[in-house]
Amino acid sequence: MTGSALYLYFKHEKAKLIEKRKEELENKSAGKPQVGGPFELIDHNGRVVTDKNFLGQFLLVYFGFTHCPDICPEELDKMSEVTENINSDTKLGKIMTPIFISCDPHRDTYEVVREYLKDFHKDMVGLTGTYEQIAIVAKSYRVYFSRPPKVNPGDEYLVDHSIFFYLMDPNGQFVDAYGKSTTADSVTDSVKGHIKNFIDKGGVIKKLDG
Amino acid sequence: MTKSETLAGKPPLREQRETCWKLRDEYFSCLETLSVFDPAKVDTDELIKALVKKSECWKKKSAYENACMTSWVDYFNKRRTLEIRQRQIADAKKRSDGESESK
């Protein structure tokens, strides 16, 4: 091959590589699941809140129900421990809020949720609402939940629901999801890594007082 | 006799939950000593019921069912059966792996 042909050949190959890289990046952002979204719910003090109220903080969001036999309390304990690890880290401060969202609005009034939260981290927020409001937020978090179809008043029942908790960043963007097999320590490490990334990229966190 | 839903839809709190779990575990361990792996059968199978009634597991059954909500008892019992089955499958696989390795 002559010099100019080689030059053209390499230029062509380089262009192909750049095209491929662009495609990969596009697929990467298309591949990240759209988790989270706007919501309007009632907090455990009976106040109406929206997703905007939580911007500025890192959030750990868990969907459960207060009549849950053991998985929910275990996951909420884990979230409490992770929150304490982060918020008591002097280099970070109070930058994390754990949130419990009920997928059993029929029984979980805000008073019931408030009572339930007393067993967990003092900064944990509980959210509930009407069935429609809960359906909207559960759908945006891609959380499946269902209760038995025919329930009479006074009946006992359990709610079937997916059991991850979600890390959301101060801009309300989904970062990561953690399952039942994770430990508080492994989640803490992972969250700290994400926080560092966020800060390195120039992200702004709103630290809360005391 | 089971403890059904508490007053006005109030769910059990931490202490009550932990008592329920403790009594559940004690009862299930007791059943295992009798080689009873399906807690539901204790109510439905007459032979198994008689076996359990003669043992100290019967008292533990009452304690567990009184400490936990009915829906929880049903759920824990079903899950127990599943766990045992999974454990048995895992053990069988281990044994057969061991055999094929030593060949």
GROMACS .gro file of C-alpha atoms in nm:
model
  313
    1MET     CA    1   0.000   0.000   0.000
    2THR     CA    2   0.125   0.351  -0.071
    3GLY     CA    3   0.168   0.615   0.202
    4SER     CA    4  -0.147   0.804   0.116
    5ALA     CA    5  -0.356   0.484   0.095
    6LEU     CA    6  -0.230   0.377   0.440
    7TYR     CA    7  -0.314   0.723   0.575
    8LEU     CA    8  -0.666   0.700   0.434
    9TYR     CA    9  -0.703   0.347   0.569
   10PHE     CA   10  -0.608   0.451   0.923
   11LYS     CA   11  -0.828   0.757   0.908
   12HIS     CA   12  -1.117   0.535   0.807
   13GLU     CA   13  -1.051   0.287   1.089
   14LYS     CA   14  -1.023   0.568   1.345
   15ALA     CA   15  -1.355   0.713   1.228
   16LYS     CA   16  -1.515   0.371   1.267
   17LEU     CA   17  -1.378   0.344   1.624
   18ILE     CA   18  -1.512   0.686   1.717
   19GLU     CA   19  -1.853   0.592   1.577
   20LYS     CA   20  -1.851   0.269   1.781
   21ARG     CA   21  -1.755   0.454   2.101
   22LYS     CA   22  -2.035   0.704   2.051
   23GLU     CA   23  -2.280   0.421   2.002
   24GLU     CA   24  -2.162   0.245   2.317
   25LEU     CA   25  -2.203   0.561   2.523
   26GLU     CA   26  -2.551   0.615   2.389
   27ASN     CA   27  -2.643   0.257   2.473
   28LYS     CA   28  -2.500   0.300   2.820
   29SER     CA   29  -2.725   0.590   2.904
   30ALA     CA   30  -3.019   0.421   2.732
   31GLY     CA   31  -2.944   0.109   2.938
   32LYS     CA   32  -2.959   0.279   3.278
   33PRO     CA   33  -3.304   0.213   3.416
   34GLN     CA   34  -3.535   0.508   3.467
   35VAL     CA   35  -3.605   0.471   3.838
   36GLY     CA   36  -3.776   0.734   4.047
   37GLY     CA   37  -3.991   1.026   3.951
   38PRO     CA   38  -4.230   1.291   4.081
   39PHE     CA   39  -4.467   1.201   4.361
   40GLU     CA   40  -4.705   1.356   4.611
   41LEU     CA   41  -4.754   1.170   4.938
   42ILE     CA   42  -4.823   1.224   5.308
   43ASP     CA   43  -4.538   1.205   5.556
   44HIS     CA   44  -4.559   1.043   5.897
   45ASN     CA   45  -4.661   1.377   6.049
   46GLY     CA   46  -4.958   1.407   5.816
   47ARG     CA   47  -4.798   1.671   5.596
   48VAL     CA   48  -4.822   1.667   5.218
   49VAL     CA   49  -4.478   1.625   5.063
   50THR     CA   50  -4.347   1.587   4.711
   51ASP     CA   51  -4.025   1.455   4.563
   52LYS     CA   52  -3.900   1.816   4.554
   53ASN     CA   53  -3.892   1.827   4.935
   54PHE     CA   54  -3.608   1.574   4.931
   55LEU     CA   55  -3.379   1.730   4.672
   56GLY     CA   56  -3.035   1.809   4.809
   57GLN     CA   57  -3.002   1.491   5.014
   58PHE     CA   58  -2.893   1.141   4.929
   59LEU     CA   59  -3.189   0.911   4.986
   60LEU     CA   60  -3.229   0.544   5.065
   61VAL     CA   61  -3.582   0.452   4.961
   62TYR     CA   62  -3.756   0.133   5.069
   63PHE     CA   63  -4.106   0.016   4.988
   64GLY     CA   64  -4.267  -0.202   5.251
   65PHE     CA   65  -4.561  -0.227   5.485
   66THR     CA   66  -4.592  -0.210   5.863
   67HIS     CA   67  -4.753  -0.557   5.893
   68CYS     CA   68  -4.450  -0.713   5.727
   69PRO     CA   69  -4.327  -1.031   5.910
   70ASP     CA   70  -3.952  -0.989   5.901
   71ILE     CA   71  -3.799  -0.872   5.575
   72CYS     CA   72  -3.907  -0.507   5.603
   73PRO     CA   73  -3.778  -0.454   5.960
   74GLU     CA   74  -3.450  -0.620   5.865
   75GLU     CA   75  -3.403  -0.401   5.559
   76LEU     CA   76  -3.504  -0.088   5.753
   77ASP     CA   77  -3.253  -0.178   6.025
   78LYS     CA   78  -2.988  -0.210   5.757
   79MET     CA   79  -3.084   0.129   5.612
   80SER     CA   80  -3.076   0.282   5.960
   81GLU     CA   81  -2.725   0.152   6.015
   82VAL     CA   82  -2.603   0.278   5.678
   83THR     CA   83  -2.761   0.619   5.743
   84GLU     CA   84  -2.591   0.642   6.081
   85ASN     CA   85  -2.256   0.542   5.927
   86ILE     CA   86  -2.284   0.815   5.665
   87ASN     CA   87  -2.435   1.095   5.875
   88SER     CA   88  -2.196   1.048   6.166
   89ASP     CA   89  -1.894   1.057   5.935
   90THR     CA   90  -1.742   1.397   6.016
   91LYS     CA   91  -1.609   1.431   5.661
   92LEU     CA   92  -1.963   1.395   5.523
   93GLY     CA   93  -2.216   1.520   5.777
   94LYS     CA   94  -2.591   1.486   5.768
   95ILE     CA   95  -2.638   1.420   5.399
   96MET     CA   96  -2.854   1.108   5.395
   97THR     CA   97  -3.224   1.060   5.457
   98PRO     CA   98  -3.378   0.710   5.478
   99ILE     CA   99  -3.734   0.688   5.347
  100PHE     CA  100  -3.996   0.419   5.405
  101ILE     CA  101  -4.284   0.420   5.159
  102SER     CA  102  -4.584   0.207   5.241
  103CYS     CA  103  -4.731  -0.013   4.973
  104ASP     CA  104  -5.025  -0.092   5.201
  105PRO     CA  105  -5.207   0.243   5.211
  106HIS     CA  106  -5.524   0.068   5.319
  107ARG     CA  107  -5.385  -0.008   5.666
  108ASP     CA  108  -5.081   0.220   5.685
  109THR     CA  109  -5.224   0.555   5.781
  110TYR     CA  110  -4.969   0.820   5.867
  111GLU     CA  111  -5.027   0.760   6.239
  112VAL     CA  112  -4.956   0.389   6.200
  113VAL     CA  113  -4.643   0.469   6.000
  114ARG     CA  114  -4.526   0.720   6.263
  115GLU     CA  115  -4.558   0.459   6.535
  116TYR     CA  116  -4.376   0.200   6.322
  117LEU     CA  117  -4.085   0.435   6.254
  118LYS     CA  118  -4.010   0.474   6.625
  119ASP     CA  119  -3.817   0.146   6.603
  120PHE     CA  120  -3.580   0.279   6.338
  121HIS     CA  121  -3.342   0.569   6.273
  122LYS     CA  122  -3.467   0.898   6.416
  123ASP     CA  123  -3.429   1.069   6.078
  124MET     CA  124  -3.624   0.807   5.886
  125VAL     CA  125  -3.917   0.955   5.696
  126GLY     CA  126  -4.235   0.754   5.642
  127LEU     CA  127  -4.460   0.817   5.345
  128THR     CA  128  -4.808   0.697   5.269
  129GLY     CA  129  -5.106   0.824   5.072
  130THR     CA  130  -5.407   0.713   4.872
  131TYR     CA  131  -5.391   0.397   4.666
  132GLU     CA  132  -5.351   0.604   4.349
  133GLN     CA  133  -5.065   0.811   4.493
  134ILE     CA  134  -4.883   0.496   4.608
  135ALA     CA  135  -4.943   0.326   4.274
  136ILE     CA  136  -4.781   0.621   4.095
  137VAL     CA  137  -4.468   0.627   4.308
  138ALA     CA  138  -4.434   0.247   4.312
  139LYS     CA  139  -4.459   0.238   3.934
  140SER     CA  140  -4.194   0.506   3.890
  141TYR     CA  141  -3.958   0.308   4.116
  142ARG     CA  142  -4.048  -0.009   3.926
  143VAL     CA  143  -4.164  -0.164   4.249
  144TYR     CA  144  -4.415  -0.441   4.220
  145PHE     CA  145  -4.668  -0.477   4.497
  146SER     CA  146  -4.996  -0.653   4.536
  147ARG     CA  147  -5.232  -0.747   4.811
  148PRO     CA  148  -5.482  -1.030   4.797
  149PRO     CA  149  -5.782  -0.938   4.581
  150LYS     CA  150  -6.066  -1.012   4.821
  151VAL     CA  151  -5.995  -0.859   5.159
  152ASN     CA  152  -6.275  -0.800   5.406
  153PRO     CA  153  -6.248  -0.541   5.681
  154GLY     CA  154  -6.061  -0.685   5.977
  155ASP     CA  155  -5.899  -0.957   5.766
  156GLU     CA  156  -5.531  -1.018   5.796
  157TYR     CA  157  -5.318  -1.023   5.485
  158LEU     CA  158  -4.962  -0.980   5.370
  159VAL     CA  159  -4.853  -0.762   5.081
  160ASP     CA  160  -4.629  -0.913   4.822
  161HIS     CA  161  -4.365  -0.663   4.714
  162SER     CA  162  -4.019  -0.635   4.566
  163ILE     CA  163  -3.753  -0.590   4.829
  164PHE     CA  164  -3.475  -0.365   4.712
  165PHE     CA  165  -3.387  -0.029   4.854
  166TYR     CA  166  -3.278   0.247   4.622
  167LEU     CA  167  -3.003   0.505   4.649
  168MET     CA  168  -3.110   0.839   4.497
  169ASP     CA  169  -2.876   1.134   4.459
  170PRO     CA  170  -2.941   1.498   4.564
  171ASN     CA  171  -3.073   1.569   4.213
  172GLY     CA  172  -3.338   1.301   4.248
  173GLN     CA  173  -3.154   1.064   4.013
  174PHE     CA  174  -3.134   0.691   4.067
  175VAL     CA  175  -2.784   0.570   4.156
  176ASP     CA  176  -2.795   0.213   4.283
  177ALA     CA  177  -3.018  -0.061   4.426
  178TYR     CA  178  -2.939  -0.297   4.712
  179GLY     CA  179  -3.096  -0.633   4.783
  180LYS     CA  180  -3.155  -0.864   5.072
  181SER     CA  181  -2.815  -1.030   5.052
  182THR     CA  182  -2.621  -0.708   5.111
  183THR     CA  183  -2.481  -0.613   5.451
  184ALA     CA  184  -2.486  -0.269   5.614
  185ASP     CA  185  -2.107  -0.253   5.576
  186SER     CA  186  -2.103  -0.341   5.207
  187VAL     CA  187  -2.382  -0.092   5.138
  188THR     CA  188  -2.201   0.179   5.337
  189ASP     CA  189  -1.887   0.127   5.127
  190SER     CA  190  -2.082   0.134   4.806
  191VAL     CA  191  -2.275   0.448   4.906
  192LYS     CA  192  -1.955   0.627   5.010
  193GLY     CA  193  -1.811   0.550   4.667
  194HIS     CA  194  -2.116   0.699   4.497
  195ILE     CA  195  -2.104   1.007   4.721
  196LYS     CA  196  -1.741   1.063   4.632
  197ASN     CA  197  -1.823   1.032   4.259
  198PHE     CA  198  -2.106   1.279   4.296
  199ILE     CA  199  -1.888   1.534   4.473
  200ASP     CA  200  -1.599   1.482   4.229
  201LYS     CA  201  -1.833   1.559   3.941
  202GLY     CA  202  -1.925   1.888   4.108
  203GLY     CA  203  -2.253   1.774   4.264
  204VAL     CA  204  -2.403   1.989   4.538
  205ILE     CA  205  -2.533   1.834   4.859
  206LYS     CA  206  -2.752   2.018   5.107
  207LYS     CA  207  -2.632   1.923   5.454
  208LEU     CA  208  -2.902   1.919   5.720
  209ASP     CA  209  -2.853   2.050   6.074
  210GLY     CA  210  -2.787   1.840   6.381
  211MET     CA  211  -5.534  -2.033   6.903
  212THR     CA  212  -5.365  -1.750   6.715
  213LYS     CA  213  -5.321  -1.386   6.778
  214SER     CA  214  -5.506  -1.210   6.502
  215GLU     CA  215  -5.470  -0.852   6.394
  216THR     CA  216  -5.398  -0.618   6.684
  217LEU     CA  217  -5.627  -0.333   6.787
  218ALA     CA  218  -5.727  -0.087   6.517
  219GLY     CA  219  -5.478  -0.219   6.261
  220LYS     CA  220  -5.174  -0.151   6.479
  221PRO     CA  221  -4.888  -0.375   6.371
  222PRO     CA  222  -4.647  -0.535   6.619
  223LEU     CA  223  -4.346  -0.325   6.712
  224ARG     CA  224  -3.986  -0.430   6.763
  225GLU     CA  225  -4.012  -0.612   7.095
  226GLN     CA  226  -4.321  -0.802   6.991
  227ARG     CA  227  -4.170  -0.894   6.656
  228GLU     CA  228  -3.852  -1.023   6.818
  229THR     CA  229  -4.046  -1.231   7.069
  230CYS     CA  230  -4.247  -1.381   6.782
  231TRP     CA  231  -3.932  -1.466   6.586
  232LYS     CA  232  -3.764  -1.620   6.890
  233LEU     CA  233  -4.059  -1.845   6.969
  234ARG     CA  234  -4.094  -1.934   6.602
  235ASP     CA  235  -3.731  -2.047   6.588
  236GLU     CA  236  -3.762  -2.248   6.907
  237TYR     CA  237  -4.070  -2.425   6.774
  238PHE     CA  238  -3.918  -2.501   6.434
  239SER     CA  239  -3.600  -2.640   6.594
  240CYS     CA  240  -3.814  -2.859   6.815
  241LEU     CA  241  -4.007  -2.990   6.514
  242GLU     CA  242  -3.680  -3.073   6.345
  243THR     CA  243  -3.585  -3.302   6.634
  244LEU     CA  244  -3.902  -3.495   6.550
  245SER     CA  245  -3.816  -3.487   6.180
  246VAL     CA  246  -4.129  -3.285   6.111
  247PHE     CA  247  -4.043  -3.046   5.830
  248ASP     CA  248  -4.379  -2.907   5.734
  249PRO     CA  249  -4.530  -2.710   6.023
  250ALA     CA  250  -4.868  -2.693   5.848
  251LYS     CA  251  -4.899  -3.073   5.866
  252VAL     CA  252  -4.909  -3.052   6.246
  253ASP     CA  253  -5.265  -2.921   6.209
  254THR     CA  254  -5.372  -3.126   5.908
  255ASP     CA  255  -5.209  -3.467   5.956
  256GLU     CA  256  -5.351  -3.670   6.248
  257LEU     CA  257  -5.041  -3.887   6.293
  258ILE     CA  258  -4.805  -3.592   6.297
  259LYS     CA  259  -5.034  -3.401   6.531
  260ALA     CA  260  -5.034  -3.695   6.776
  261LEU     CA  261  -4.656  -3.716   6.758
  262VAL     CA  262  -4.611  -3.347   6.831
  263LYS     CA  263  -4.874  -3.347   7.106
  264LYS     CA  264  -4.679  -3.610   7.299
  265SER     CA  265  -4.360  -3.399   7.285
  266GLU     CA  266  -4.257  -3.066   7.436
  267CYS     CA  267  -4.304  -2.912   7.091
  268TRP     CA  268  -4.677  -2.881   7.149
  269LYS     CA  269  -4.629  -2.614   7.415
  270LYS     CA  270  -4.383  -2.434   7.190
  271LYS     CA  271  -4.642  -2.439   6.911
  272SER     CA  272  -4.894  -2.253   7.130
  273ALA     CA  273  -4.634  -2.004   7.246
  274TYR     CA  274  -4.535  -1.929   6.885
  275GLU     CA  275  -4.891  -1.899   6.758
  276ASN     CA  276  -4.990  -1.669   7.042
  277ALA     CA  277  -4.692  -1.442   6.992
  278CYS     CA  278  -4.731  -1.398   6.615
  279MET     CA  279  -5.010  -1.270   6.394
  280THR     CA  280  -5.200  -1.539   6.205
  281SER     CA  281  -5.084  -1.414   5.866
  282TRP     CA  282  -4.726  -1.428   5.991
  283VAL     CA  283  -4.766  -1.785   6.120
  284ASP     CA  284  -4.896  -1.897   5.780
  285TYR     CA  285  -4.615  -1.717   5.600
  286PHE     CA  286  -4.338  -1.845   5.830
  287ASN     CA  287  -4.472  -2.201   5.810
  288LYS     CA  288  -4.475  -2.197   5.430
  289ARG     CA  289  -4.131  -2.045   5.416
  290ARG     CA  290  -3.996  -2.304   5.658
  291THR     CA  291  -4.111  -2.586   5.432
  292LEU     CA  292  -3.941  -2.420   5.137
  293GLU     CA  293  -3.617  -2.362   5.328
  294ILE     CA  294  -3.598  -2.725   5.438
  295ARG     CA  295  -3.663  -2.846   5.085
  296GLN     CA  296  -3.391  -2.618   4.948
  297ARG     CA  297  -3.152  -2.739   5.216
  298GLN     CA  298  -3.227  -3.102   5.131
  299ILE     CA  299  -3.165  -3.039   4.761
  300ALA     CA  300  -2.836  -2.861   4.837
  301ASP     CA  301  -2.724  -3.146   5.065
  302ALA     CA  302  -2.812  -3.409   4.806
  303LYS     CA  303  -2.616  -3.221   4.543
  304LYS     CA  304  -2.316  -3.195   4.775
  305ARG     CA  305  -2.327  -3.567   4.838
  306SER     CA  306  -2.350  -3.656   4.470
  307ASP     CA  307  -2.072  -3.410   4.386
  308GLY     CA  308  -1.857  -3.572   4.652
  309GLU     CA  309  -1.923  -3.917   4.512
  310SER     CA  310  -1.843  -3.822   4.154
  311GLU     CA  311  -1.521  -3.652   4.269
  312SER     CA  312  -1.393  -3.953   4.455
  313LYS     CA  313  -1.452  -4.182   4.152
   0.00000   0.00000   0.00000
